[in-house]
XYZ file of C-alpha atoms in Angstrom:
486
model
C 138.809 101.625 166.380
C 136.054 100.438 168.818
C 133.041 103.860 169.804
C 135.173 103.881 173.588
C 138.518 104.032 170.899
C 136.639 106.524 168.830
C 136.132 108.974 172.126
C 139.101 108.943 173.060
C 140.507 109.941 170.405
C 137.786 112.748 169.632
C 138.472 113.617 173.214
C 142.277 114.048 172.093
C 141.516 116.210 169.658
C 139.337 118.834 171.692
C 142.263 118.604 173.730
C 145.024 119.470 171.604
C 142.403 122.045 169.412
C 142.254 123.775 172.885
C 145.790 124.484 172.520
C 146.256 125.533 168.978
C 146.167 128.265 168.194
C 142.757 127.486 165.226
C 139.537 129.123 164.971
C 136.666 126.362 163.799
C 137.201 128.131 159.842
C 141.086 127.884 160.189
C 140.802 124.970 160.854
C 138.434 123.356 157.976
C 140.509 125.262 156.017
C 143.967 123.147 156.580
C 141.592 120.139 157.371
C 140.749 120.528 153.432
C 143.351 121.263 151.879
C 145.397 117.561 153.716
C 141.878 116.125 151.336
C 139.299 116.450 153.710
C 136.226 116.184 152.336
C 132.995 117.527 154.868
C 132.106 121.476 155.811
C 132.758 123.299 158.623
C 130.151 122.257 159.948
C 130.344 118.767 160.832
C 133.838 119.934 161.318
C 132.711 121.926 164.324
C 130.713 119.349 165.901
C 132.431 116.832 165.961
C 134.156 119.189 167.541
C 132.997 119.395 170.098
C 131.438 115.560 170.197
C 127.966 116.884 168.477
C 128.410 114.034 165.174
C 131.316 111.827 164.699
C 132.754 110.833 161.363
C 134.892 108.316 159.262
C 137.874 106.709 160.605
C 139.721 108.886 157.806
C 138.762 112.378 158.204
C 138.937 111.920 162.150
C 143.171 111.218 160.963
C 142.447 113.894 158.883
C 141.126 116.609 161.225
C 143.652 115.530 163.524
C 147.037 115.845 161.090
C 145.765 120.170 160.575
C 146.060 120.686 164.466
C 148.933 117.814 164.677
C 151.049 120.714 162.259
C 149.987 123.176 163.212
C 151.917 121.888 166.843
C 154.151 121.674 165.038
C 154.048 124.422 163.830
C 154.375 126.180 167.167
C 156.575 122.902 168.821
C 153.822 122.371 171.368
C 154.647 118.353 172.159
C 151.199 117.052 173.404
C 149.302 116.086 169.722
C 145.942 114.427 168.836
C 145.649 110.461 168.318
C 144.674 109.437 165.006
C 143.426 105.690 164.276
C 146.229 104.247 163.367
C 150.696 104.694 163.337
C 151.244 107.349 160.770
C 155.332 107.427 160.231
C 156.626 109.974 160.570
C 157.339 113.178 158.322
C 160.867 114.995 160.616
C 163.547 112.840 161.412
C 163.779 112.511 164.580
C 167.229 109.690 165.312
C 171.002 110.413 164.908
C 171.813 109.132 161.369
C 168.243 109.202 159.785
C 168.423 112.907 160.468
C 172.233 113.475 159.016
C 171.451 111.458 155.443
C 168.350 114.064 155.808
C 170.322 117.562 155.699
C 172.509 116.396 153.712
C 169.759 115.721 151.128
C 167.896 118.805 152.045
C 171.313 121.315 152.514
C 172.482 120.070 149.027
C 169.185 120.554 147.158
C 170.404 124.032 144.356
C 173.598 123.977 146.306
C 175.991 125.513 144.362
C 179.433 122.500 144.705
C 181.078 124.839 147.286
C 178.434 124.314 149.767
C 179.414 120.603 149.794
C 182.224 121.001 153.222
C 178.761 123.049 154.486
C 176.910 120.534 154.042
C 178.656 117.163 155.404
C 179.852 118.965 158.512
C 176.307 119.982 159.290
C 176.064 116.408 159.347
C 178.864 115.374 160.594
C 176.818 117.298 163.515
C 174.453 115.276 164.349
C 175.840 112.635 164.273
C 177.902 114.176 167.042
C 181.746 113.492 165.000
C 183.630 115.386 162.718
C 183.707 115.111 158.416
C 185.687 116.095 155.523
C 185.881 115.161 152.839
C 188.420 114.291 150.556
C 189.048 114.219 147.037
C 191.172 111.659 144.260
C 192.339 113.559 141.792
C 192.668 111.989 137.958
C 195.829 110.943 138.014
C 195.286 108.679 141.339
C 197.976 109.823 143.441
C 196.643 112.107 145.702
C 194.007 112.590 147.802
C 192.605 116.291 148.005
C 190.307 117.686 150.536
C 187.767 119.658 149.513
C 187.754 122.406 151.634
C 185.224 125.001 151.949
C 185.267 128.400 150.129
C 186.992 130.510 152.373
C 190.005 128.503 152.431
C 190.373 127.118 148.698
C 193.678 127.859 148.333
C 194.276 125.902 151.727
C 194.360 122.409 150.041
C 195.842 119.473 151.599
C 196.964 116.776 149.551
C 197.220 112.665 150.839
C 199.732 110.791 148.646
C 197.863 107.958 147.998
C 200.382 105.317 148.288
C 201.846 105.926 152.112
C 198.888 107.457 154.439
C 196.314 105.307 155.159
C 193.505 107.491 154.381
C 195.461 105.871 150.441
C 195.043 102.184 151.818
C 191.517 103.095 152.624
C 190.888 103.985 148.765
C 193.021 101.776 147.769
C 191.732 98.327 149.291
C 187.825 100.038 150.113
C 188.384 99.133 153.915
C 187.582 101.788 156.977
C 190.287 101.809 157.928
C 190.908 103.282 162.392
C 193.608 105.957 163.071
C 194.250 106.420 167.207
C 195.087 109.691 166.029
C 194.507 113.046 167.491
C 191.444 113.829 167.700
C 190.588 109.671 166.754
C 189.423 109.092 162.920
C 187.982 106.668 160.637
C 188.605 107.149 157.013
C 185.839 105.469 155.784
C 186.146 105.085 151.439
C 183.877 107.846 149.178
C 181.952 105.356 146.616
C 179.310 107.216 143.677
C 178.368 103.681 143.066
C 181.854 101.089 142.869
C 183.813 104.292 141.611
C 185.611 105.411 144.381
C 185.322 109.113 144.486
C 187.764 110.043 147.787
C 188.028 109.685 151.580
C 185.597 110.550 154.238
C 187.499 111.633 157.715
C 185.477 110.899 161.146
C 186.740 113.166 163.622
C 184.812 110.882 166.177
C 184.949 111.317 170.583
C 187.743 108.501 171.848
C 189.646 105.709 170.748
C 186.323 103.474 171.115
C 184.539 105.063 168.512
C 187.471 103.460 166.516
C 185.860 100.820 166.373
C 182.843 101.249 167.330
C 179.384 99.137 165.080
C 176.982 101.026 164.976
C 179.064 104.371 164.332
C 181.076 102.615 161.322
C 177.640 101.319 159.298
C 176.800 105.320 160.003
C 179.966 106.728 158.340
C 179.343 104.314 154.629
C 175.696 105.873 154.932
C 176.749 108.818 154.935
C 179.499 108.393 152.326
C 177.160 106.561 149.768
C 175.407 109.393 150.356
C 178.087 112.589 149.842
C 179.800 109.926 146.968
C 176.980 110.929 145.023
C 176.838 114.495 146.109
C 180.526 114.729 144.169
C 180.260 113.369 140.988
C 176.411 115.556 141.291
C 177.170 118.872 141.881
C 180.623 117.401 139.479
C 178.336 117.898 137.184
C 176.237 121.591 137.100
C 179.690 123.050 138.746
C 183.758 123.312 138.248
C 184.364 123.184 141.636
C 185.604 120.222 142.757
C 185.879 119.250 139.213
C 188.911 121.213 139.439
C 190.239 120.479 142.915
C 190.853 117.036 140.665
C 192.821 117.723 138.337
C 196.861 117.940 138.417
C 197.137 119.447 135.058
C 194.849 121.082 132.890
C 193.678 118.795 130.212
C 194.010 119.706 126.335
C 190.602 120.416 124.280
C 190.747 116.216 123.170
C 191.439 115.811 126.526
C 188.034 117.064 127.568
C 185.854 116.038 124.747
C 186.903 113.024 125.535
C 186.682 112.800 128.985
C 182.709 114.431 128.576
C 182.020 111.159 127.385
C 182.835 108.921 128.920
C 181.257 106.797 131.896
C 181.751 106.606 135.103
C 185.497 104.947 135.176
C 183.642 101.590 137.523
C 181.068 100.183 138.001
C 178.947 97.356 138.780
C 175.336 94.936 139.276
C 174.798 91.913 140.812
C 178.184 90.380 139.695
C 179.896 91.958 137.572
C 182.288 94.836 137.621
C 183.810 96.935 134.927
C 186.382 99.486 135.638
C 188.767 101.487 133.175
C 191.297 104.105 132.736
C 192.237 106.504 129.683
C 196.068 108.467 129.831
C 196.897 110.995 129.429
C 194.975 111.616 131.529
C 194.677 115.899 130.742
C 196.075 114.972 126.618
C 193.305 111.198 125.666
C 193.321 112.258 122.168
C 191.092 109.487 120.480
C 191.492 106.956 122.841
C 187.850 106.100 124.362
C 185.771 103.177 126.093
C 181.832 102.625 127.296
C 180.362 100.259 128.663
C 175.834 99.728 129.331
C 174.878 97.345 132.123
C 171.495 95.954 133.082
C 169.858 93.368 134.212
C 171.065 90.399 132.650
C 173.872 92.349 129.793
C 176.982 93.619 129.722
C 177.209 95.578 126.800
C 181.340 96.916 125.815
C 183.419 99.096 123.815
C 187.506 100.243 123.947
C 188.793 102.199 120.622
C 191.534 103.509 119.680
C 190.797 106.093 116.735
C 193.660 106.588 114.522
C 195.749 109.708 113.979
C 196.725 111.348 118.479
C 194.652 115.103 118.104
C 192.304 116.958 118.291
C 190.321 115.661 114.914
C 190.993 111.993 116.628
C 188.586 113.141 119.602
C 186.798 114.299 117.029
C 186.197 111.069 115.718
C 186.349 109.065 119.184
C 183.249 110.516 119.600
C 181.426 109.699 116.806
C 182.369 106.192 117.589
C 180.563 106.476 121.104
C 178.081 107.880 119.761
C 176.468 105.830 117.201
C 177.216 103.161 119.158
C 175.610 104.267 121.844
C 172.498 105.412 119.203
C 172.742 101.466 118.064
C 172.505 100.555 121.774
C 169.326 102.515 122.446
C 167.315 100.617 120.069
C 169.017 97.861 120.992
C 170.709 96.601 118.134
C 172.638 93.636 118.150
C 176.657 93.381 117.635
C 176.391 93.142 113.521
C 174.835 95.418 113.952
C 176.302 98.303 116.120
C 179.140 97.403 113.671
C 177.573 98.454 110.302
C 175.680 102.259 112.107
C 178.969 103.007 113.610
C 181.051 102.006 110.094
C 177.937 104.800 108.502
C 178.441 107.322 110.675
C 182.474 107.176 110.773
C 182.510 107.540 106.106
C 179.093 109.121 106.359
C 181.407 112.117 108.540
C 185.093 112.053 108.193
C 185.358 109.857 104.578
C 186.800 106.691 104.620
C 190.330 107.974 105.674
C 188.989 108.357 109.333
C 188.725 105.139 111.183
C 188.581 103.436 114.895
C 190.151 100.272 116.062
C 187.398 98.689 118.604
C 185.947 95.579 120.195
C 182.615 95.647 120.863
C 181.455 92.529 123.421
C 178.709 91.174 124.948
C 178.721 89.622 127.722
C 174.379 87.545 129.412
C 175.387 87.739 132.783
C 172.866 84.592 133.425
C 175.337 82.029 131.624
C 178.478 83.310 131.067
C 178.741 83.722 126.593
C 180.365 86.247 125.611
C 180.376 86.948 121.850
C 182.174 89.969 120.679
C 183.680 91.771 117.566
C 187.431 93.080 116.955
C 187.470 95.582 114.604
C 191.338 95.467 114.333
C 192.051 95.779 117.390
C 194.472 94.188 120.031
C 192.633 90.913 121.070
C 190.089 90.410 124.473
C 192.069 88.191 126.831
C 190.530 86.204 129.152
C 192.192 85.521 132.768
C 191.376 82.799 135.146
C 191.785 81.605 138.325
C 194.161 83.597 138.367
C 196.125 83.331 135.627
C 196.164 84.987 131.617
C 194.900 81.126 130.181
C 193.772 83.231 126.221
C 193.388 85.398 124.358
C 190.796 85.008 121.686
C 191.273 85.579 117.660
C 187.545 85.168 116.672
C 185.179 88.254 115.694
C 187.618 89.846 113.191
C 186.521 92.598 111.017
C 187.696 95.922 109.031
C 188.474 99.096 112.215
C 185.736 100.660 112.134
C 185.148 103.642 109.081
C 186.425 101.426 106.279
C 183.311 99.105 105.882
C 181.752 95.588 106.951
C 184.529 92.844 106.169
C 182.677 90.435 103.629
C 183.583 87.116 105.429
C 182.158 88.103 109.044
C 181.267 86.421 112.420
C 181.319 87.159 115.932
C 183.976 85.887 118.434
C 182.320 83.091 121.181
C 183.263 81.667 124.151
C 181.767 80.716 127.810
C 183.167 82.737 130.914
C 183.267 80.996 133.585
C 182.532 81.987 137.544
C 185.755 84.420 138.620
C 187.059 85.313 134.851
C 188.031 88.597 134.044
C 187.786 90.238 130.054
C 190.943 92.080 129.802
C 190.302 94.313 126.858
C 192.999 97.330 126.199
C 194.820 99.170 123.200
C 197.822 99.325 122.290
C 198.648 102.409 124.107
C 199.240 99.818 126.525
C 201.401 96.633 124.747
C 203.304 99.187 122.623
C 204.083 101.610 125.193
C 208.704 101.369 125.009
C 211.367 102.213 127.542
C 214.485 104.390 127.180
C 216.447 101.649 125.478
C 213.326 101.136 123.276
C 212.091 97.746 125.346
C 208.298 97.683 124.709
C 205.577 96.618 127.798
C 204.977 94.440 125.471
C 201.480 91.368 126.426
C 204.460 88.683 128.427
C 205.075 92.005 130.709
C 200.480 92.744 130.952
C 200.519 89.197 131.800
C 203.150 88.839 134.361
C 200.898 92.090 136.342
C 197.583 91.236 135.784
C 198.465 88.033 137.363
C 200.447 88.857 140.201
C 197.577 91.382 140.512
C 194.889 88.345 140.999
C 197.534 87.075 143.510
C 197.741 90.211 146.224
C 193.418 89.522 145.744
C 193.418 93.770 144.293
C 189.316 94.290 143.337
C 189.392 95.901 139.066
C 189.733 99.546 139.382
C 192.954 99.117 141.518
C 194.433 96.957 139.538
C 193.771 99.506 136.424
C 195.052 102.001 138.525
C 198.135 100.512 139.057
C 198.648 99.263 135.829
C 197.899 102.159 133.690
C 201.311 102.724 136.249
C 203.531 101.267 135.601
C 202.775 101.297 132.683
C 203.055 104.975 132.764
C 206.547 104.078 134.877
C 207.691 102.022 132.505
C 207.703 104.770 129.760
C 208.864 107.727 132.502
C 205.631 108.552 132.599
C 206.320 110.449 128.719
C 202.933 108.830 126.874
C 204.051 108.974 123.313
C 200.156 106.885 122.314
C 197.684 106.928 123.966
C 197.157 103.971 126.884
C 193.575 102.347 126.886
C 192.770 99.629 130.135
C 188.986 98.138 129.804
C 188.499 95.446 133.352
C 185.612 93.009 133.705
C 185.047 90.251 136.284
C 181.757 88.604 136.219
C 182.121 85.761 139.167
C 178.221 84.469 139.227
C 174.342 84.266 137.298
C 173.830 83.085 141.000
C 171.682 86.120 142.371
C 169.232 85.661 138.597
C 166.483 84.306 139.736
C 165.155 82.100 137.231
C-alpha cells in the first residue's frame, strides 16, 4: 500500500474508532490481545494521525475496532491493507451449514430435528430427517423430543423416499408441499433420507438448491452417526426388535456397514441383526490397500460372540502393527487359544487387495471360499490359502492364496449361514441360487450396499424369516487404479 493508501486507511480507521465507543486504552488492550506489539502511545499516535504503523499492525488495530463495531451492529468498517476472509457466514448455504455445525456442538441426539429445521430456515426450506432401521425395511422419522411417540415409518420398497435411499438419487415429489427426497450418507454408508419441503414446484428442479440440500444431507448423515455414539435416542429409533446381549456385543465391534476410498467400496451385513451370535466382519481401507476379514465363530450363544470379539480385536492389534496375513493369523490363533483353550475356534477369510494393481492375497481358515464376480458373472471360487480354523494353530503346509483382480471385479465373501439357509422343505439356498442372485443384481446395476441389502432379504425370505444360523456377507468392488498417482 502506498503513502496515499496508508493515509486513507488511517482516516477510515479514525472514523470507525469514533463510532466504536472505545477509549484509547480499551482499543490498545484489544489490539494487544490480537497479537499487536506496539505500546499505547504508538497506537494513540496512529489514531490521531501523528505517526504511522507497519501494515500488519495497521490491520490488527483495524480488526480490533471492527470487532467492536460488529458487537454494536455498526456496518461502517475500517479498511485493511488486504482482503481478509469473513469470520461470519453471509450466504444462505454457508449459514445453513455453519448453524448446523455450531448447534451440534455439545448437543444431545434429541436436539437433532431442531438443529436440522433451523438449518433449513437459512435456505428458506423445511427439513426433516428419516433414518433407516437396522433391518433396512423402513425409513423412520426422527421426531422432536416432544413428539417422540409419534414416529412415522415409510416403506423402503414402495415409497419415493425408499427409492431415493435404494438408488442414491435425489428425487422430486410434486406433492403439497413440493418435496425433495435426498439420500442421507455418512461417507459411503446409507443412513436414511432428508425430506426438503420447498416453496414451489420449480424449486424441485433447481440444480443449485439440490446441491445445497446434498451438502446438508452429507453433514447431517455424519451427525446422525456421531450422535448415536454417545446417545441412544436415534439408535433406539432404528431398532425394530430389541437386541440380545450377543447381538449388542457383535454390533459394538462392527465397522460401518459400508465404506469406500477412491475406486474401492466395501459393504456388509449380519443377520439376524437383533440376535447375531458368532458372525462378524472387519476391514481397514487406506490409500493403496484394502484389508478385509469375515469370520464365523463356533457356537450360537454369547460365548460365540466373545470368540468373535476376540478374533476381531486380535486382527486389529496385528493389523495396527503392520503385520501381514501370516502374522495376523498367528496372532489370532494365539489370542483365541490362550483365552478359550483348544475347544474354541472360528472359520475366517483374511484378505488384502493392492488398490494400485488389483493384486488379491488371502488366507482361508476353514471358511467358504471367496468368489470373484467379473463382467456381471460369477467366474470362479478361489480355492487357495487353505489352513486350519483360527484358534487351532497354523497348518504345517500353508501358502497364501493369490488372484489378480480386473477393474470392475467384485469380491464376494460370506458365511455358511447364507448358502446353508434352508426352507420349510429342507432345501438349501445354495451356491447356485447365490450365484444367480448376484448376477441378476449386477445386471440391474445396484451398488454394493443395495446388493447386500437385497441378498439378505432373499436369504431371509428363503427360510421364511427364521434364521437357523447367523448369515453374513461382505461384498467389495474394485473399479480401477487410474486415480492413484505413480
